[in-house]
Structures are given as structure tokens and as C-alpha cells.
mmCIF file of C-alpha atoms in Angstrom:
data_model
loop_
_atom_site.group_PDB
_atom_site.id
_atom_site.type_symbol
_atom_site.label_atom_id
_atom_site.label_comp_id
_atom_site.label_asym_id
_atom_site.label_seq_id
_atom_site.Cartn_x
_atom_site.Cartn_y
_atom_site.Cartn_z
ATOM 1 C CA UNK A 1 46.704 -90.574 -128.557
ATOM 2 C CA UNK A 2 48.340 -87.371 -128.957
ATOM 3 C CA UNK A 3 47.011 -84.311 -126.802
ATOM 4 C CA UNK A 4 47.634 -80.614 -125.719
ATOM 5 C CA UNK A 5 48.356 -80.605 -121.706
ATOM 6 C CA UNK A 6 49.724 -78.173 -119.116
ATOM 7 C CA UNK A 7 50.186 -78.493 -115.106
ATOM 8 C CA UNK A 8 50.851 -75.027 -114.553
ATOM 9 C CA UNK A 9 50.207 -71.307 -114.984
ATOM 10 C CA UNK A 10 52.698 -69.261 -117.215
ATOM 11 C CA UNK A 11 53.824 -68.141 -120.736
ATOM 12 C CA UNK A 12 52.003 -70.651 -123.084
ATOM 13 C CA UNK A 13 55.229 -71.570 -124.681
ATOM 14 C CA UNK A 14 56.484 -72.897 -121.275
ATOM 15 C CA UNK A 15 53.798 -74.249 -119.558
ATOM 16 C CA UNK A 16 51.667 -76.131 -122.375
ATOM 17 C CA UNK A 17 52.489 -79.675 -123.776
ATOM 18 C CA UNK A 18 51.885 -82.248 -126.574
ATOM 19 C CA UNK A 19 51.367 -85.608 -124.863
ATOM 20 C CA UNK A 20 51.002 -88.733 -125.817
ATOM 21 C CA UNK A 21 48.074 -89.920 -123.064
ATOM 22 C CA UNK A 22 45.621 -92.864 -122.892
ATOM 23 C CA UNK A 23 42.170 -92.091 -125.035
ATOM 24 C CA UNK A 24 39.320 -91.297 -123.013
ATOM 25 C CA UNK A 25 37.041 -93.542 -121.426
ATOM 26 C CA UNK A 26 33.753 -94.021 -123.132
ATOM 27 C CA UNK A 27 30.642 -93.767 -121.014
ATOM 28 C CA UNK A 28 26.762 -95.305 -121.452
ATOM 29 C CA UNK A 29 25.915 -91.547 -122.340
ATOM 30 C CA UNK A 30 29.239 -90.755 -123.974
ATOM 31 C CA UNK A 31 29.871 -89.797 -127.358
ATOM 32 C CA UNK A 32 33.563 -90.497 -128.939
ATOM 33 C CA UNK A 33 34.605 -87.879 -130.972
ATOM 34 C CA UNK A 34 37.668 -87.997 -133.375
ATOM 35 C CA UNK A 35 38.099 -84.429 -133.264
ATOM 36 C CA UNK A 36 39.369 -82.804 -136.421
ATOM 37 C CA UNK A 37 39.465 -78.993 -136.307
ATOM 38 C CA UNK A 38 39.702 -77.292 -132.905
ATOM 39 C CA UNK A 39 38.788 -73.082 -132.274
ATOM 40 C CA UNK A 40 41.344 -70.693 -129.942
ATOM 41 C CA UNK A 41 39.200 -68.830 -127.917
ATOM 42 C CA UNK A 42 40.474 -66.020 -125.045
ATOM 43 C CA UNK A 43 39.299 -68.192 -122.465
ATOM 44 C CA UNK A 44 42.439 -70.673 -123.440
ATOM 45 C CA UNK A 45 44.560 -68.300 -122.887
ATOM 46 C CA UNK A 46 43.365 -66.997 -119.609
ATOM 47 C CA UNK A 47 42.887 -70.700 -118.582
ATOM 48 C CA UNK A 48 47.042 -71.245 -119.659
ATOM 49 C CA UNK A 49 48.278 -67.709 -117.700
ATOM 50 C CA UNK A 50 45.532 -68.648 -114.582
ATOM 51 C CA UNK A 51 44.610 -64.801 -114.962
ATOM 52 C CA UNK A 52 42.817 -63.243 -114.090
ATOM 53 C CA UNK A 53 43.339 -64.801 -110.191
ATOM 54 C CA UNK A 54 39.652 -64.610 -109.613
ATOM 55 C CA UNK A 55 38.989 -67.241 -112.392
ATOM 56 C CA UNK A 56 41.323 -69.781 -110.478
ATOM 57 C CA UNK A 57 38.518 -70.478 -107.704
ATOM 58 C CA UNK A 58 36.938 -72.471 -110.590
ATOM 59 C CA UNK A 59 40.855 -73.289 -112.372
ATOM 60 C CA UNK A 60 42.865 -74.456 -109.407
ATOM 61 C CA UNK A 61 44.271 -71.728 -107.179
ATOM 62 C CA UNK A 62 47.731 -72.790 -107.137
ATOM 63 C CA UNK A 63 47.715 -75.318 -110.361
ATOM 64 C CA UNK A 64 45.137 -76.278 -112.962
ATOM 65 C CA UNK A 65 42.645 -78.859 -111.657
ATOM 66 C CA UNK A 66 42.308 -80.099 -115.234
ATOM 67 C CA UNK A 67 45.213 -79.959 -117.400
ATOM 68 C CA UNK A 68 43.442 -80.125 -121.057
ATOM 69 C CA UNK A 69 42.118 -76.880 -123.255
ATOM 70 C CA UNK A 70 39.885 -75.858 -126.012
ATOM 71 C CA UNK A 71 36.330 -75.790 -126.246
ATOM 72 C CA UNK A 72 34.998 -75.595 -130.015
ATOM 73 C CA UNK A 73 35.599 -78.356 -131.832
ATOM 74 C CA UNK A 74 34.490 -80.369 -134.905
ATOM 75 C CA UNK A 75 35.201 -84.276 -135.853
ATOM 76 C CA UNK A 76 33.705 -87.406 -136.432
ATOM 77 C CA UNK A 77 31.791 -90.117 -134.159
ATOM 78 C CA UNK A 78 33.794 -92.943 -133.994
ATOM 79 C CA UNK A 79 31.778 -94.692 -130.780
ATOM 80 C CA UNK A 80 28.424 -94.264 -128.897
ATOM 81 C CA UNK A 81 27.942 -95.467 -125.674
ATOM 82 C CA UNK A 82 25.050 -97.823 -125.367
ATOM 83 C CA UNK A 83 22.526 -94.927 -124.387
ATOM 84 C CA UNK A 84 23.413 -92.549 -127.039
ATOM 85 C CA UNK A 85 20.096 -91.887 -129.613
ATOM 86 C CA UNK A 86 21.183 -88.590 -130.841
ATOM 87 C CA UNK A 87 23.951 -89.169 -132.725
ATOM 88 C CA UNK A 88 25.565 -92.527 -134.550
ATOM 89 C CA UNK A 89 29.060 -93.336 -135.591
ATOM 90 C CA UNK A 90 29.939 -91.664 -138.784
ATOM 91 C CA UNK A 91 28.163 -88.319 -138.073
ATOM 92 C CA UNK A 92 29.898 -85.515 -138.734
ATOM 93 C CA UNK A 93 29.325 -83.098 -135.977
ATOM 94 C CA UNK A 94 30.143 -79.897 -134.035
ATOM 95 C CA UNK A 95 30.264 -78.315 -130.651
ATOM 96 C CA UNK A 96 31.158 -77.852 -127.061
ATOM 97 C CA UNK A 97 33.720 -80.185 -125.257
ATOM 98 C CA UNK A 98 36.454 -79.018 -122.296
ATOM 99 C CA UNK A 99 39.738 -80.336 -123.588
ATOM 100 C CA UNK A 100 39.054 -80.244 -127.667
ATOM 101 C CA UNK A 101 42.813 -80.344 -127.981
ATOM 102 C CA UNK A 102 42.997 -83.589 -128.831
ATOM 103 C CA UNK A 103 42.625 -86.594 -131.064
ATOM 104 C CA UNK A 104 39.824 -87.817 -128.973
ATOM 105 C CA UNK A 105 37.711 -86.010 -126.585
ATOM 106 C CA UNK A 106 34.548 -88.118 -125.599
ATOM 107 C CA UNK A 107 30.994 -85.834 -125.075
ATOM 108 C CA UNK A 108 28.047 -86.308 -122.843
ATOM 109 C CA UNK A 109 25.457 -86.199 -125.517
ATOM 110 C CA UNK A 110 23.279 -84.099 -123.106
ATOM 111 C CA UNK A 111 25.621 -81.409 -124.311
ATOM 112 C CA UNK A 112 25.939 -78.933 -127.157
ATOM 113 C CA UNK A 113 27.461 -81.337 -129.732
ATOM 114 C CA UNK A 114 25.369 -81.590 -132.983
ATOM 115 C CA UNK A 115 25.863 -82.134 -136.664
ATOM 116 C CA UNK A 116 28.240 -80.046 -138.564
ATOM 117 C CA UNK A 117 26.479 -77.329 -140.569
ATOM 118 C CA UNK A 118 25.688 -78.785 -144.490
ATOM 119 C CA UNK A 119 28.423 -77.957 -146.766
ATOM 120 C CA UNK A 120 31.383 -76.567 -144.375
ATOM 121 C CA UNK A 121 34.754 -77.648 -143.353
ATOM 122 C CA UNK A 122 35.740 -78.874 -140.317
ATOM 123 C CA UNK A 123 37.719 -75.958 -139.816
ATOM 124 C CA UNK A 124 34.497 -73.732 -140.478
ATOM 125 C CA UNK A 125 32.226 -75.612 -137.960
ATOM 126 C CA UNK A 126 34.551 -75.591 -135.119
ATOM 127 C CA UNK A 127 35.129 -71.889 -135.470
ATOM 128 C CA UNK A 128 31.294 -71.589 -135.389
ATOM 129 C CA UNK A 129 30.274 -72.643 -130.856
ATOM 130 C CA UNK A 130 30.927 -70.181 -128.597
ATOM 131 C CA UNK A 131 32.227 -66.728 -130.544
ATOM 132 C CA UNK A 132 28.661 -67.450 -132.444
ATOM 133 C CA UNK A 133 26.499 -68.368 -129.868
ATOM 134 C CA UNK A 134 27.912 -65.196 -127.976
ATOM 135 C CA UNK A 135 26.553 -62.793 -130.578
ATOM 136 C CA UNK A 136 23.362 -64.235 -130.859
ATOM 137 C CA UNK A 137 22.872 -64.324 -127.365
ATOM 138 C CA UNK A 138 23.970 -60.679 -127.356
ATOM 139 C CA UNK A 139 21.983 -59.262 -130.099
ATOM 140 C CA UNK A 140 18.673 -61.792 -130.511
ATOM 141 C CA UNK A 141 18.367 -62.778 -126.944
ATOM 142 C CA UNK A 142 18.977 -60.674 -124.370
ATOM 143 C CA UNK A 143 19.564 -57.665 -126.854
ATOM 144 C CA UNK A 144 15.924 -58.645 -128.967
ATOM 145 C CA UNK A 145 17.695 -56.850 -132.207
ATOM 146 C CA UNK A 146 14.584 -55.632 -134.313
ATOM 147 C CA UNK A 147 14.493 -55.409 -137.832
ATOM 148 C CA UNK A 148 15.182 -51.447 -138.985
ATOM 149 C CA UNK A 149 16.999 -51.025 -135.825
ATOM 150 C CA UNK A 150 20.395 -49.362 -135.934
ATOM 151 C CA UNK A 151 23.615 -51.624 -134.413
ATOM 152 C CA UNK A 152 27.236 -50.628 -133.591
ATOM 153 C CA UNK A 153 29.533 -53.384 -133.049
ATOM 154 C CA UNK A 154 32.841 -52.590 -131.232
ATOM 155 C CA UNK A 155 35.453 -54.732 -132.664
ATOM 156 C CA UNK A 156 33.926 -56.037 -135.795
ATOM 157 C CA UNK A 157 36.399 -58.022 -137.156
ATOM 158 C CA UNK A 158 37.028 -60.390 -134.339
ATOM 159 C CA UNK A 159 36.146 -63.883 -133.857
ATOM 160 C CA UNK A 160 32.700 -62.341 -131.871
ATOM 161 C CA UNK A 161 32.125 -59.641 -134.077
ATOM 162 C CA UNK A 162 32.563 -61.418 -137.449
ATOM 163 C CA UNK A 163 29.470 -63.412 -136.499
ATOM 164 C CA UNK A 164 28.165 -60.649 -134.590
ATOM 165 C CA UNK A 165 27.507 -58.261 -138.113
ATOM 166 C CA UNK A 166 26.138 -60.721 -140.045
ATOM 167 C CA UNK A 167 23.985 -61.682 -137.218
ATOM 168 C CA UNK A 168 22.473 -58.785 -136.858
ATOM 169 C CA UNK A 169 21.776 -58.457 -140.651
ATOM 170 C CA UNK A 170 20.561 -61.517 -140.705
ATOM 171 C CA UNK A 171 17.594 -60.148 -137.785
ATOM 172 C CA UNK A 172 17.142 -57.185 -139.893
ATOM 173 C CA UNK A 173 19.503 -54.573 -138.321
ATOM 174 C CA UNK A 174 21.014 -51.777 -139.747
ATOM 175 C CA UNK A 175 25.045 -52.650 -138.607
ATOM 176 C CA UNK A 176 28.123 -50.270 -138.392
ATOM 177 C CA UNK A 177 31.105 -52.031 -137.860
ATOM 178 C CA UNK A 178 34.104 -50.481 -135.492
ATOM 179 C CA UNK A 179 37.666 -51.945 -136.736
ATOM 180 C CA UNK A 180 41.238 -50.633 -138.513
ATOM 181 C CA UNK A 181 41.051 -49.604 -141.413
ATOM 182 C CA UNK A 182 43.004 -52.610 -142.946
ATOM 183 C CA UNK A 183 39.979 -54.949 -142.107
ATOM 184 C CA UNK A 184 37.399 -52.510 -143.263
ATOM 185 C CA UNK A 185 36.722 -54.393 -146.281
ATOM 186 C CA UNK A 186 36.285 -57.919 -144.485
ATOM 187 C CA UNK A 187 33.869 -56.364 -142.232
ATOM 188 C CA UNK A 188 31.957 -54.668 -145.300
ATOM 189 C CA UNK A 189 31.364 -57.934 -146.706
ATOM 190 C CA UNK A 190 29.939 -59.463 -143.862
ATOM 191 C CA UNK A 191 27.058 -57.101 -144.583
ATOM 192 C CA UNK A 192 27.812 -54.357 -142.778
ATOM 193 C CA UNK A 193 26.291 -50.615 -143.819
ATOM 194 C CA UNK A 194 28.867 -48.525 -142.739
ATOM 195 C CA UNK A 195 32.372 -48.826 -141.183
ATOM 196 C CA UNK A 196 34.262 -46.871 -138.360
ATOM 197 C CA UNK A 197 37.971 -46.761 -139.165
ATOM 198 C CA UNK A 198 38.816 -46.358 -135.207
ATOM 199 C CA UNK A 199 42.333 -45.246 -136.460
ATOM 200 C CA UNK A 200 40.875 -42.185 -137.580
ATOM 201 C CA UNK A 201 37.694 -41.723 -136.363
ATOM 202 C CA UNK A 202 36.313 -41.745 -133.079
ATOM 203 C CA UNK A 203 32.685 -43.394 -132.747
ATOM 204 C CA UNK A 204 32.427 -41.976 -129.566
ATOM 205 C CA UNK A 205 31.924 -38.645 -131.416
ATOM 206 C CA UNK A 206 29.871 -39.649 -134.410
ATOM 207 C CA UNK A 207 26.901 -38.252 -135.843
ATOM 208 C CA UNK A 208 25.313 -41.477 -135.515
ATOM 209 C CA UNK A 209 22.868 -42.983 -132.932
ATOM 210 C CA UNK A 210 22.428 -46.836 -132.084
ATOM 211 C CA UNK A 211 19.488 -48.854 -130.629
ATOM 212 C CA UNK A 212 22.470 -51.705 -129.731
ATOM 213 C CA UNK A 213 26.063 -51.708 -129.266
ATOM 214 C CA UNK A 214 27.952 -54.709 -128.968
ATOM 215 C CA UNK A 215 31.346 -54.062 -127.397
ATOM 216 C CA UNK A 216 33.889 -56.364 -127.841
ATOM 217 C CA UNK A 217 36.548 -54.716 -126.895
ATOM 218 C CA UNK A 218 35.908 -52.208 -123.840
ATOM 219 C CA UNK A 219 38.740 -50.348 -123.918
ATOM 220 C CA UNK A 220 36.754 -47.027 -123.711
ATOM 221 C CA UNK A 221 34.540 -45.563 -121.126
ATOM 222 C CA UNK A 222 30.797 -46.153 -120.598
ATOM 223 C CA UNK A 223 30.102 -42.869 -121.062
ATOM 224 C CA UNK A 224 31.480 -42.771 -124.202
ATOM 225 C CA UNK A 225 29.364 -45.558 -125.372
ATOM 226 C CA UNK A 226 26.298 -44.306 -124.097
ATOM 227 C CA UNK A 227 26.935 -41.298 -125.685
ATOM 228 C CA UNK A 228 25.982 -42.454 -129.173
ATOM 229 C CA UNK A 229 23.281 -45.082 -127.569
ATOM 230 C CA UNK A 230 19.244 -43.962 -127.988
ATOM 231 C CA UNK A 231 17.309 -42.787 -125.124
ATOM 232 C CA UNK A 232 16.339 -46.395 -124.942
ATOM 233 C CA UNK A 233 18.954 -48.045 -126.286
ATOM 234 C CA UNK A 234 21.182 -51.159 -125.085
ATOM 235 C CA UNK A 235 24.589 -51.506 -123.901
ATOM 236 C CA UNK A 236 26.202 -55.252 -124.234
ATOM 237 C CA UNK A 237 29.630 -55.629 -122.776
ATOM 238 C CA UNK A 238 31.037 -58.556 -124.360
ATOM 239 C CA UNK A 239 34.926 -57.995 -123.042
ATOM 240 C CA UNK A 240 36.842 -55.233 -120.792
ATOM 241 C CA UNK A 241 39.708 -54.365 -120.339
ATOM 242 C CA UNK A 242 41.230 -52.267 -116.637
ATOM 243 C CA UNK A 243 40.564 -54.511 -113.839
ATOM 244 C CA UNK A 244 44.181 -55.732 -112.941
ATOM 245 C CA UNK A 245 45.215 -59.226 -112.549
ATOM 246 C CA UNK A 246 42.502 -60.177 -110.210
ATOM 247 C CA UNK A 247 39.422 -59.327 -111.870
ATOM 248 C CA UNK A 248 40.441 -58.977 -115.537
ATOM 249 C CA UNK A 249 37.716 -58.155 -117.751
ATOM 250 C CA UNK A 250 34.995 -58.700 -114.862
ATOM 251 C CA UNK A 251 36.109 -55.819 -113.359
ATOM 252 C CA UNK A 252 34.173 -53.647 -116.448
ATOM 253 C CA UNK A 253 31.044 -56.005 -115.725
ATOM 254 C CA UNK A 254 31.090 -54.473 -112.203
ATOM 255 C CA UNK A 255 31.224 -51.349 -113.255
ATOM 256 C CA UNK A 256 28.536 -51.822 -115.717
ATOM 257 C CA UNK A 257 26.305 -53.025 -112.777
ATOM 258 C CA UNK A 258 27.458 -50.404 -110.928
ATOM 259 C CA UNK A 259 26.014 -47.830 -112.999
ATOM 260 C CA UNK A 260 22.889 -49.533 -114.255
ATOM 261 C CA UNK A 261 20.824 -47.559 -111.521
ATOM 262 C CA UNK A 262 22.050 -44.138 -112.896
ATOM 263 C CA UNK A 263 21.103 -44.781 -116.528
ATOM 264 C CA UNK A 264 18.527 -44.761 -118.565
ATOM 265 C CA UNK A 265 19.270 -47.031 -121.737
ATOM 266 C CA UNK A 266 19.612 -50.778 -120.873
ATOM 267 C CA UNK A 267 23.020 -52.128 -119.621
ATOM 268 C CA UNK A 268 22.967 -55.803 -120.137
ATOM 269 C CA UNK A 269 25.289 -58.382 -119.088
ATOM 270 C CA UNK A 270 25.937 -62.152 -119.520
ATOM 271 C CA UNK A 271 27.816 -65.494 -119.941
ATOM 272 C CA UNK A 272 27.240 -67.625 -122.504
ATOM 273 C CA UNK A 273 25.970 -70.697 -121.891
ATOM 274 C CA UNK A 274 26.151 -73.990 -123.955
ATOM 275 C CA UNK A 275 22.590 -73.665 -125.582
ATOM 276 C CA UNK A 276 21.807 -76.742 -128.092
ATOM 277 C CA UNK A 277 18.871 -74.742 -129.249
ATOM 278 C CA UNK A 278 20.627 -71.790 -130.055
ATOM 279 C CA UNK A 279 23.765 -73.649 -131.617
ATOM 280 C CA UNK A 280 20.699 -75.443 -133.569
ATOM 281 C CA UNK A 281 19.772 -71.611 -134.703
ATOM 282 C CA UNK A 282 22.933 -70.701 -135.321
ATOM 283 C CA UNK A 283 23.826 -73.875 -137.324
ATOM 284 C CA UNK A 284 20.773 -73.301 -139.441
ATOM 285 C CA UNK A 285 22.031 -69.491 -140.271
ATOM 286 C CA UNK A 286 25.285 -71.171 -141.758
ATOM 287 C CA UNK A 287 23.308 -73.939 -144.064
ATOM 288 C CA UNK A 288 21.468 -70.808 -145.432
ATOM 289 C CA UNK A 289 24.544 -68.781 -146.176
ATOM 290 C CA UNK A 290 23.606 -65.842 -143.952
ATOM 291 C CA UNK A 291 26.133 -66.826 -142.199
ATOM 292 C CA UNK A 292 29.947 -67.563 -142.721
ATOM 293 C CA UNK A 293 32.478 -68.507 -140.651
ATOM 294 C CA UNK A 294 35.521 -66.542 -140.919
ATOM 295 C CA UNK A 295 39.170 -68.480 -140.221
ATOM 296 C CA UNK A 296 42.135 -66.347 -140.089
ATOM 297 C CA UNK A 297 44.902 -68.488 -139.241
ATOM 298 C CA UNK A 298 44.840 -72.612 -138.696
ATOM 299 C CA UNK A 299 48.068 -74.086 -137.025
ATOM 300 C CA UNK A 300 49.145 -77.642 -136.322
ATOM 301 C CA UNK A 301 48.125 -79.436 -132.809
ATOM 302 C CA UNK A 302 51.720 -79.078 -132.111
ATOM 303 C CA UNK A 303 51.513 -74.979 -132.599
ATOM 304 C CA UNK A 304 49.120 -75.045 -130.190
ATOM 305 C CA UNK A 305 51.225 -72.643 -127.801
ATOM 306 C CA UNK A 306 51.645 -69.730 -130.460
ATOM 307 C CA UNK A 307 47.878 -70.475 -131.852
ATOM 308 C CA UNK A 308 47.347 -69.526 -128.187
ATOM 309 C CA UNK A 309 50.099 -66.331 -127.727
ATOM 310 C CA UNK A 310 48.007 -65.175 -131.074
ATOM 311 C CA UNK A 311 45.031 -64.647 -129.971
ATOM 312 C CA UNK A 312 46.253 -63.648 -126.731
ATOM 313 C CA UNK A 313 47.577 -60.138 -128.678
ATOM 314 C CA UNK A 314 44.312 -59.440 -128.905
ATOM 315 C CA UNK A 315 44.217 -58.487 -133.087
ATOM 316 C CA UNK A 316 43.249 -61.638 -134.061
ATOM 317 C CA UNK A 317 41.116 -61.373 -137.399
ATOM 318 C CA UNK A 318 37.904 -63.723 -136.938
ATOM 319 C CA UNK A 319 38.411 -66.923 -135.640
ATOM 320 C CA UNK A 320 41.774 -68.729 -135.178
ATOM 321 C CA UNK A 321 41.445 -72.572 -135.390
ATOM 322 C CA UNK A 322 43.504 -76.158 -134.628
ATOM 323 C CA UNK A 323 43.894 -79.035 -137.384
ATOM 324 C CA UNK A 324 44.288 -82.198 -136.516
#
């Protein structure tokens, strides 16, 4: 089978490869996936550059330790391994799996892998996993969005905060959306209430006052966020940027904890984790239409190096995602 590989750290148009390797090896609890749409997520490309060095203690220090990427995919069962009661072959399904660059991937069933939500592509489900579990983890669990309340998301028109708006709307939130001006009208019909043209407007010094922000960019200084935060409100980091090459965006987390004992709003950080439940949640939000994936781009299993260099820019509009 054919599938995306790379033994080193670099550029991903010199380091990453299509292979043709041996199909994977189908345990008792082991679900065989033919994959058939694959998301880009920033973690690929971090994974491909080994940056930043912190990561690699968990990577490989001085080469991968496995040489496969992508996380989100969606496909079809084509085996079960004799304990497997979830799921049967035929199933159309959706989810986590490390190495999701491929023709085959095979999937503990104890993990996030579930049915594809009613009436979307493949495309649409695989974009769904981890940019969508991230905002609802941001805003309904550790940020308890309430309806009425007021939310700003930073970077609205990214693969996070396309999901992120009409999450929030979908808990009841009042959402302003921060992105250019030439994706204002994507991010308006996501549900949003107002929109922040950061080209020519500086939220930092509007009128307005949120119970939430969700930044997904963190390019700007706390202070400036908590600026326009309630007296109570909550700060989510979702991204950062400073740090260097060995802490990369963690270096904003620590400087979120940092200042969490001067503060009076709520600084709150996290990782996601692979949540069936909340993928469950999530998946039920997209069979009721109050939420809709948005795919940008889709490239060939053989693009995967400039699907990769895409997103690695950092303008990426919603969710890029792999055919195969």
C-alpha cells in the first residue's frame, strides 16, 4: 500500500515520502480502516520540522521514532479483529489515528474512531477530530460558554476557529469573530454577530467586552487580551507564537501560567485529548446542521508535502484536507 513517510527533520518537501510499505498488521482489538480523506493539522508540520526541540523528547531527539503523519481521518472498515463489537466492516467512520496518511491505518477501537456524521463527505468528517474537539473543549468544557454570554474568537477563520464560532452559537453565545477582512463574510456565515477586520481595527482597543476569548493565534500580548476580557472573564490560549525554537508556542502557555496569580479573570490552559464522548457531541452538532465543516483546499496523497508547507504559513482558511 501506498503511504506518506519521513526519517528525518527538515523542509517538508525534502524530508517527507510516498512509499509503497506493507499494510498494517491487524490486531484482536484492531480496527482496519481504508482511509479515504485525511485533515493537515499544525502538529504535522511541527512533527516534519522536529520544532519546536522540546517536542522531540516525545518525537525522537535526533530522528523521528515513528516515521508516519496525520491524525484526522475518515474511511471505511474493511476488517475487525476478532474482539471488535463497536464497529463492523462496511461502516463508514471517523476519527483519531497516528499515521492517517495512508491507504490503511489500523485503530484500537478503544480509541476515538466512530461513525461518520449522517449526510457528509469524507472530506467533511475528517476535517471534523481534533480542530473541533479543540473548540469545544475550549468554549463548553473548560470555558462552560453560557447562553447570552459575549465570545471573541482570535483567528476566526481557521481550521479551530471555523468550528469554534459556530460552536459557541450553537451553546448560546453571543460571537465576534477576529479575521482579514477578505474572510469576513465566511466567518459571518458561520453565525457570527459581529466581525473584527484586524487589518483595520484593533480588538485590543474596542468598545466591546467579552466573557470568553478564544485565541488562536497569540501573536499579541496578554494584556491586550485581558484588556477587553470582563472582570470575570476567561482567557483560552489555543496557539502562541515568541518562544524560539525550543519551546515554540509553549513558551506563551508559560507565560500564561506565569501570570495566572496576578489576575483576576480566568486564564485557562489545555491539550486536547482524544475524547469519544465529546467527538460523539461534536458529531451530533454536524447531523443537526449547527455545525459545518469548512474545507479550504484538498490535495492528492502525493501533495502531501505542500498540503503540509500550507498550513505551515499559517493563513490557512478552515481546514485543509488529504484524498485518497
Amino acid at each position: 500500500m501506498k503511504a506518506i513517510r519521513y526519517a528525518a527533520y527538515g523542509p517538508p518537501d525534502t524530508v517527507i515520502e510516498l512509499r509503497e510499505v506493507d499494510p498494517p498488521a491487524v490486531g484482536d482489538d484492531d480496527v482496519l480502516v481504508r482511509v479515504r480523506a485525511a485533515a493537515v493539522n499544525p502538529g504535522d508540520w511541527h512533527y516534519v520540522r522536529g520544532l519546536p526541540y522540546v517536542m522531540r523528547a516525545v518525537s525522537g531527539l535526533r530522528r523521528p521514532r515513528f516515521g508516519g503523519l496525520g491524525m484526522d481521518l475518515a474511511g471505511q472498515v474493511e476488517a475487525t479483529g476478532r474482539n471488535v463489537t463497536r464497529l463492523k466492516i462496511g461502516d463508514e467512520v471517523f476519527g483519531h489515528c497516528q499515521g492517517a496518511f495512508a491507504e490503511y491505518v489500523a485503530v484500537p477501537q478503544d480509541k476515538a474512531l466512530l461513525t461518520k456524521p449522517a449526510g457528509t463527505t469524507y472530506e467533511q468528517a475528517a476535517a471534523v477530530p481534533s480542530a473541533a474537539l479543540t473548540a469545544y473543549e475550549a468554549l463548553a468544557t473548560r470555558g462552560e460558554v453560557k447562553p447570552g454570554q459575549k465570545v471573541l474568537v482570535i483567528g476566526a477563520a481557521g481550521g479551530v476557529g471555523t468550528f469554534a464560532v459556530q460552536i459557541a452559537k450553537a451553546l448560546g453565545a453571543e460571537v465576534t469573530g477576529v479575521c482579514s477582512g477578505g474572510k469576513a463574510e465566511l466567518v459571518a456565515s458561520l453565525g457570527a454577530d459581529e466581525i473584527i477586520d484586524y487589518t483595520r481595527q484593533d480588538f485590543a482597543h474596542h468598545t466591546g467586552r467579552y466573557d470568553l476569548i478564544l485565541d488562536n493565534v497569540g501573536d499579541r500580548p496578554l494584556s491586550d487580551c485581558l484588556r477587553v476580557l470582563t472582570r470575570t472573564g476567561t482567557y483560552i490560549p489555543n496557539s502562541g507564537s515568541g518562544g524560539g525554537a525550543f519551546l515554540g508556542p509553549s513558551g506563551r502557555i508559560l507565560r500564561v501560567l506565569a501570570a495566572k496569580p496576578f489576575v483576576r479573570q480566568r486564564l485557562v490552559n489545555f491539550v486536547t485529548a482524544e475524547d469519544r464522548d465529546a467527538l460523539a457531541t461534536v458529531r451530533g452538532l454536524v447531523e443537526a446542521g449547527e455545525v459545518v465543516p469548512v474545507v479550504s483546499r484538498t490535495y492528492r496523497l502525493d501533495e502531501v508535502p505542500q498540503a503540509i508547507a500550507h498550513v505551515e504559513q499559517g493563513h490557512a482558511t478552515g481546514k485543509v484536507v488529504v484524498t485518497l
